Amino acid sequence: MSVQSPVDSVYQELVGSGIRLAASLPDDWLVPLIDRVSGGDDILHVGVAREMEAVGVCSGAFFGGERSVCLMGIAGLFTCVHELACLSLAHGIPLFIVASLRGTVEDPRTYQVAQGLYGLRVLDALTIPYEVVDDASVVWKLGRGHAHARLLKRPYVLFLSKKMLTP
Amino acid sequence: MRAAECYGHLAQRWRGELVVCALGSSTKEWHNILGRRDQSFHMHAMGMASSFGLGLALSRPNTGVWILDSDGGLCMNLGSLLTSAQSAPANLVHFVLNNASYLTIGGGSLVNREVTDYAGMARAAGITNTHRFDDATLFARSIDEILAAGRCTFVELQVESRLDVRPAVPYEGPEIKYRFGRHVEEQEGIEVFGPYGY
């Protein structure tokens, strides 16, 4: 019996919840998941040049009746403060974001330290809810993320640990 | 060439395309010329019209989508030219008003205003159907051909930096969301909001 990898589990939860468009910009942890999305037939993949574009693309897709997800590192999420505030929050548009949680004890990169120190506090300041998915037992949250963002009428972020981004 | 002239010609040719207006004079001009309240999304986030329009076009591939962008807005999201070029939805037309200034805040100059060629930048990014106009009559004569091309298109409109007094769009944020979303639901026969209205 084959066992699903964490990335496969995440992918299946997204597809199973009706996600049909993903706008992404990778960090090194996210590459396997983005490769899985872009290599499959279930989700239209839109690679973007900067993370804030993903906020716009997925917001436009919402009005086209499409379920979508933004895939980015928490460093990229840092760059989206204006778009989260002035597009998502100002208009009350739901937005489902899946991001890598960097700068934690499992992350040796010095350039991710700031994201670990300040990232969640930035989201708190913006009143954007988030949760961390760090174990296969709670991967089901990925399948509920889009619906929860709709309920909230605002962005909702699910952070993935390194373990959950293992191919 | 004035922005109002360009939008006047576009309004005559409008056939139900979904319209995304950039923050600022684009929103005011279009709202006042077209006189309809719900068929356009009036953007609060400067720079996001191009990305929002791309997402809308990709999700409704059989419906025309017009982006009415500003030069200042595009400058805040130039990477979107690369993204649009890569996705290249055939139903997307991206218009940019180039007035070389931040007109809404009184006309401060845009950086590099004397030489910037936005249509050239779009072409270099890979958008193959690009146009640049500084004559309203020529633009009016070309609109049908531009829209009939059936491929991802970028149009730069070089207009006067002239602040015409227009009434503001009389609603904001969430009301824009619900007006536009309900319009899309009705026109496209799809569900944007769920059974409980969100």
PDB file of C-alpha atoms in Angstrom, chain B residues 2 28-29 32 162-168:
ATOM      1  CA  ARG B   2      -8.578  63.578 -23.599  1.00  0.00           C
ATOM      2  CA  LYS B  28     -14.538  58.567 -12.214  1.00  0.00           C
ATOM      3  CA  GLU B  29     -14.373  58.986 -15.991  1.00  0.00           C
ATOM      4  CA  ASN B  32     -19.707  59.135 -15.391  1.00  0.00           C
ATOM      5  CA  ARG B 162      -6.123  67.492 -17.446  1.00  0.00           C
ATOM      6  CA  LEU B 163      -8.254  67.221 -14.366  1.00  0.00           C
ATOM      7  CA  ASP B 164     -11.918  67.388 -15.351  1.00  0.00           C
ATOM      8  CA  VAL B 165     -14.194  67.695 -12.368  1.00  0.00           C
ATOM      9  CA  ARG B 166     -16.272  64.530 -12.094  1.00  0.00           C
ATOM     10  CA  PRO B 167     -18.519  63.366  -9.304  1.00  0.00           C
ATOM     11  CA  ALA B 168     -17.016  60.594  -7.249  1.00  0.00           C
TER      12      ALA B 168
END
